[in-house]
């Protein structure tokens, strides 16, 4: 079983889910077995404005633990991530980072702001 711990920069309570990555896909958005796929399949919200197609940055997560056990970022993911607010060296797009290790222990932080929220705030 893999374990995914989700922490929120805005102080929401952390969540932990356990699942078998071999059972992917869990939902229909993002790459099968991706962080987005796992979260949505367990009723945990993560923004995904482009539907999990590596065409926005709203699914940006910061990987605090277990980065090496996720699939490697491809060039188009790196290009999109460059536009993410609050980019860190361990940032990934949730819809592209796939669980490859069935016993992975991963912790992600959901950033406080996504581009969507920033632009909404600017309009107020
Ligand atoms: S949902 Fe748009 S890039 Fe992941």
Coordinates of N, CA and C and ligand atoms in Angstrom, one line a residue:
X1 N 0.8 -1.2 0.0 CA 0.0 0.0 0.0 C 0.9 1.3 0.0
X2 N 0.4 2.2 -0.8 CA 1.1 3.5 -0.8 C 0.4 4.4 0.2
X3 N 1.1 5.4 0.7 CA 0.5 6.4 1.6 C 0.7 7.8 1.1
X4 N -0.3 8.6 1.1 CA -0.2 10.0 0.6 C -0.7 10.9 1.8
X5 N 0.2 11.7 2.2 CA -0.2 12.6 3.3 C -0.4 14.0 2.6
X6 N -1.5 14.7 2.9 CA -1.8 15.9 2.3 C -1.8 17.0 3.3
X7 N -1.0 18.0 3.2 CA -0.9 19.1 4.1 C -1.3 20.4 3.3
X8 N -1.9 21.3 4.1 CA -2.4 22.5 3.4 C -1.7 23.8 4.0
X9 N -1.2 24.6 3.0 CA -0.5 25.8 3.4 C -1.5 26.7 4.2
X10 N -2.8 26.6 3.9 CA -3.7 27.6 4.5 C -4.1 27.1 5.9
X11 N -3.5 26.0 6.4 CA -3.8 25.6 7.7 C -5.0 24.6 7.8
X12 N -5.6 24.2 6.7 CA -6.6 23.1 6.8 C -6.0 21.9 7.4
X13 N -6.8 21.1 8.1 CA -6.3 19.9 8.7 C -5.7 18.9 7.7
X14 N -4.6 18.2 8.1 CA -4.0 17.3 7.1 C -4.8 16.1 6.9
X15 N -4.6 15.4 5.8 CA -5.4 14.2 5.5 C -4.3 13.2 5.1
X16 N -4.6 11.9 5.4 CA -3.8 10.8 5.0 C -4.6 9.8 4.3
X17 N -4.2 9.3 3.1 CA -4.9 8.2 2.4 C -4.0 7.1 2.1
X18 N -4.5 5.9 2.1 CA -3.7 4.7 1.8 C -4.4 4.1 0.6
X19 N -3.7 3.6 -0.3 CA -4.3 3.0 -1.5 C -3.3 2.1 -2.2
X20 N -3.7 1.4 -3.2 CA -2.9 0.5 -4.0 C -2.7 1.1 -5.3
X21 N -1.5 1.7 -5.6 CA -1.3 2.3 -6.9 C -1.6 1.5 -8.1
X22 N -1.5 0.1 -7.9 CA -1.8 -0.8 -9.1 C -3.3 -0.7 -9.5
X23 N -4.1 -0.1 -8.6 CA -5.6 -0.1 -8.9 C -5.9 1.2 -9.8
X24 N -4.9 2.0 -10.1 CA -5.2 3.2 -10.9 C -5.8 2.8 -12.3
X25 N -6.6 3.7 -12.9 CA -7.0 5.0 -12.4 C -8.1 5.0 -11.4
X26 N -8.1 6.0 -10.6 CA -9.1 6.1 -9.5 C -10.2 7.1 -9.9
X27 N -9.9 7.9 -10.9 CA -10.8 9.0 -11.4 C -10.6 9.1 -12.9
X28 N -11.1 10.2 -13.5 CA -10.9 10.3 -14.9 C -10.1 11.6 -15.3
X29 N -9.5 12.3 -14.4 CA -8.7 13.4 -14.7 C -7.2 13.2 -14.3
X30 N -6.3 13.7 -15.2 CA -4.9 13.5 -14.9 C -4.4 12.1 -15.3
X31 N -3.0 12.0 -15.3 CA -2.5 10.7 -15.6 C -2.9 9.6 -14.6
X32 N -3.2 8.4 -15.1 CA -3.6 7.4 -14.1 C -2.6 7.2 -13.1
X33 N -3.0 7.2 -11.8 CA -2.0 7.0 -10.7 C -1.3 8.3 -10.3
X34 N -1.7 9.4 -10.9 CA -1.1 10.7 -10.6 C -1.6 11.1 -9.2
X35 N -1.0 12.1 -8.6 CA -1.4 12.7 -7.4 C -2.9 13.2 -7.6
X36 N -3.2 13.9 -8.7 CA -4.5 14.4 -8.9 C -5.5 13.2 -9.0
X37 N -5.2 12.2 -9.7 CA -6.0 11.0 -9.9 C -6.3 10.4 -8.5
X38 N -5.3 10.2 -7.7 CA -5.5 9.6 -6.4 C -6.4 10.5 -5.5
X39 N -6.1 11.8 -5.5 CA -6.9 12.7 -4.6 C -8.3 12.7 -5.0
X40 N -8.6 12.9 -6.3 CA -10.0 13.0 -6.7 C -10.7 11.7 -6.5
X41 N -10.0 10.6 -6.7 CA -10.6 9.3 -6.5 C -10.9 9.0 -5.0
X42 N -10.3 9.8 -4.1 CA -10.6 9.7 -2.7 C -11.4 10.9 -2.2
X43 N -12.1 11.6 -3.1 CA -12.9 12.7 -2.7 C -12.1 13.8 -2.0
X44 N -10.9 14.0 -2.4 CA -10.1 15.2 -1.9 C -9.9 16.1 -3.1
X45 N -10.3 17.4 -2.8 CA -10.3 18.4 -3.9 C -8.9 18.8 -4.2
X46 N -8.6 18.9 -5.5 CA -7.4 19.6 -5.9 C -7.8 20.4 -7.2
X47 N -7.5 21.6 -7.3 CA -7.8 22.4 -8.5 C -7.2 21.7 -9.7
X48 N -7.9 21.7 -10.8 CA -7.4 21.1 -12.1 C -8.1 21.7 -13.3
X49 N -7.8 23.0 -13.4 CA -8.6 23.8 -14.4 C -8.5 23.3 -15.8
X50 N -7.4 22.7 -16.2 CA -7.3 22.2 -17.6 C -7.7 20.7 -17.7
X51 N -8.3 20.2 -16.6 CA -8.7 18.8 -16.7 C -7.6 17.8 -16.6
X52 N -6.5 18.2 -16.1 CA -5.4 17.2 -15.9 C -4.6 17.0 -17.1
X53 N -4.5 18.0 -18.0 CA -3.8 17.8 -19.3 C -2.5 18.6 -19.4
X54 N -1.9 18.9 -18.3 CA -0.6 19.6 -18.3 C -0.7 20.9 -19.0
X55 N -1.8 21.7 -18.9 CA -1.9 22.9 -19.6 C -2.3 24.1 -18.7
X56 N -2.1 23.9 -17.4 CA -2.3 25.0 -16.5 C -1.4 24.8 -15.3
X57 N -1.5 25.5 -14.2 CA -0.7 25.2 -13.1 C -1.5 25.1 -11.8
X58 N -2.8 25.0 -12.0 CA -3.7 25.0 -10.8 C -3.5 23.7 -9.9
X59 N -2.9 22.7 -10.5 CA -2.8 21.4 -9.7 C -1.4 21.4 -9.0
X60 N -0.7 22.5 -9.0 CA 0.6 22.6 -8.4 C 0.6 22.1 -6.9
X61 N 1.5 21.2 -6.7 CA 1.7 20.7 -5.3 C 3.2 20.8 -5.0
X62 N 3.6 20.9 -3.7 CA 5.0 20.9 -3.3 C 5.2 19.5 -2.6
X63 N 6.1 18.8 -3.1 CA 6.4 17.4 -2.5 C 7.4 17.5 -1.4
X64 N 6.9 17.2 -0.2 CA 7.8 17.4 1.0 C 8.6 16.1 1.3
X65 N 8.0 15.0 0.9 CA 8.6 13.7 1.1 C 8.3 12.8 0.0
X66 N 9.3 12.0 -0.4 CA 9.1 10.9 -1.4 C 9.2 11.4 -2.9
X67 N 9.8 12.5 -3.1 CA 9.8 13.0 -4.5 C 10.4 12.0 -5.5
X68 N 11.4 11.3 -5.0 CA 12.1 10.3 -5.9 C 11.3 9.1 -6.3
X69 N 10.3 8.9 -5.5 CA 9.4 7.7 -5.9 C 8.3 8.0 -6.9
X70 N 8.2 9.3 -7.2 CA 7.3 9.7 -8.3 C 7.9 9.6 -9.6
X71 N 7.1 9.5 -10.7 CA 7.6 9.6 -12.0 C 8.3 10.9 -12.3
X72 N 9.3 10.8 -13.1 CA 10.1 12.0 -13.4 C 9.3 13.0 -14.2
X73 N 9.6 14.3 -13.9 CA 8.8 15.4 -14.7 C 9.3 15.4 -16.1
X74 N 8.4 15.5 -17.0 CA 8.8 15.6 -18.4 C 8.9 17.1 -18.8
X75 N 9.4 17.4 -20.0 CA 9.7 18.8 -20.3 C 8.5 19.7 -20.3
X76 N 7.4 19.2 -20.8 CA 6.2 20.1 -20.8 C 5.7 20.4 -19.4
X77 N 5.9 19.4 -18.5 CA 5.5 19.7 -17.1 C 6.5 20.8 -16.5
X78 N 7.8 20.7 -16.8 CA 8.7 21.7 -16.3 C 8.4 23.0 -16.8
X79 N 8.0 23.1 -18.1 CA 7.7 24.4 -18.8 C 6.5 25.0 -18.1
X80 N 5.4 24.2 -17.8 CA 4.2 24.7 -17.1 C 4.6 25.2 -15.7
X81 N 5.3 24.4 -15.0 CA 5.7 24.7 -13.6 C 6.4 26.0 -13.5
X82 N 7.2 26.3 -14.5 CA 7.9 27.6 -14.4 C 6.9 28.8 -14.2
X83 N 5.6 28.6 -14.6 CA 4.7 29.7 -14.5 C 3.9 29.6 -13.2
X84 N 4.2 28.6 -12.4 CA 3.4 28.4 -11.1 C 3.8 29.4 -10.1
X85 N 2.8 30.1 -9.4 CA 3.2 31.0 -8.3 C 3.7 30.1 -7.2
X86 N 4.8 30.6 -6.5 CA 5.3 29.9 -5.4 C 6.1 28.7 -5.7
X87 N 6.7 28.7 -6.9 CA 7.4 27.5 -7.4 C 8.6 27.1 -6.4
X88 N 8.7 25.8 -6.1 CA 9.9 25.4 -5.3 C 10.6 24.3 -6.0
X89 N 11.8 24.0 -5.5 CA 12.6 22.9 -6.2 C 11.9 21.6 -6.2
X90 N 11.0 21.4 -5.3 CA 10.3 20.1 -5.2 C 8.8 20.2 -5.7
X91 N 8.5 21.2 -6.5 CA 7.2 21.4 -7.0 C 6.9 20.4 -8.1
X92 N 5.6 19.9 -8.2 CA 5.2 19.1 -9.3 C 3.8 19.5 -9.7
X93 N 3.4 19.1 -10.9 CA 2.0 19.2 -11.3 C 1.3 17.9 -10.8
X94 N 0.3 18.1 -10.0 CA -0.4 16.9 -9.5 C -0.9 16.0 -10.5
X95 N -1.3 16.5 -11.7 CA -1.9 15.7 -12.7 C -0.8 14.9 -13.5
X96 N 0.5 15.2 -13.3 CA 1.5 14.6 -14.1 C 2.4 13.7 -13.2
X97 N 2.5 13.9 -11.9 CA 3.4 13.1 -11.1 C 2.7 11.8 -10.6
X98 N 3.2 10.7 -11.1 CA 2.6 9.4 -10.9 C 3.3 8.6 -9.9
X99 N 2.5 7.9 -9.1 CA 3.0 7.0 -8.1 C 3.6 5.8 -8.8
X100 N 4.9 5.5 -8.7 CA 5.5 4.4 -9.4 C 5.8 3.3 -8.4
X101 N 5.9 3.6 -7.2 CA 6.3 2.6 -6.2 C 5.1 2.3 -5.3
X102 N 4.8 1.0 -5.3 CA 3.5 0.5 -4.6 C 3.6 0.8 -3.1
X103 N 4.8 1.0 -2.6 CA 4.9 1.3 -1.2 C 5.4 2.7 -0.9
X104 N 5.1 3.6 -1.8 CA 5.6 5.0 -1.7 C 4.9 5.6 -0.4
X105 N 5.7 6.5 0.2 CA 5.2 7.3 1.3 C 5.5 8.7 0.9
X106 N 4.4 9.4 0.5 CA 4.6 10.7 -0.1 C 3.8 11.8 0.8
X107 N 4.5 12.9 1.0 CA 3.8 14.0 1.6 C 3.8 15.2 0.6
X108 N 2.6 15.8 0.4 CA 2.5 16.9 -0.5 C 1.9 18.1 0.3
X109 N 2.3 19.3 0.0 CA 1.7 20.5 0.5 C 0.9 21.1 -0.6
X110 N -0.3 21.5 -0.3 CA -1.1 22.2 -1.3 C -0.9 23.7 -1.0
X111 N -0.3 24.4 -2.0 CA -0.1 25.8 -1.8 C -1.3 26.6 -1.6
X112 N -1.1 27.7 -0.9 CA -2.3 28.6 -0.6 C -2.9 29.2 -1.8
X113 N -2.1 29.6 -2.8 CA -2.6 30.3 -4.0 C -2.3 29.4 -5.2
X114 N -3.3 29.4 -6.1 CA -3.1 29.0 -7.4 C -3.3 30.2 -8.3
X115 N -3.0 30.1 -9.6 CA -3.2 31.2 -10.5 C -4.7 31.6 -10.5
X116 N -5.6 30.7 -10.5 CA -7.0 31.0 -10.5 C -7.4 31.9 -9.3
X117 N -6.9 31.5 -8.1 CA -7.3 32.2 -6.9 C -6.7 33.6 -7.0
X118 N -5.4 33.7 -7.5 CA -4.8 35.0 -7.5 C -5.5 35.9 -8.4
X119 N -6.0 35.4 -9.6 CA -6.6 36.3 -10.5 C -8.0 36.7 -10.0
X120 N -8.7 35.8 -9.3 CA -10.0 36.2 -8.7 C -9.8 37.2 -7.6
X121 N -8.7 37.1 -6.8 CA -8.5 38.1 -5.8 C -8.2 39.5 -6.4
X122 N -7.5 39.5 -7.6 CA -7.1 40.7 -8.2 C -8.4 41.5 -8.8
X123 N -9.4 40.7 -9.0 CA -10.6 41.3 -9.6 C -11.5 42.0 -8.6
X124 N -11.3 41.6 -7.3 CA -12.2 42.2 -6.3 C -12.0 43.7 -6.1
Ligands
LIG1 S1 -4.6 20.2 -14.0 FE1 -3.8 21.6 -15.4 S2 -1.8 21.1 -15.4 FE2 -2.6 19.7 -14.0

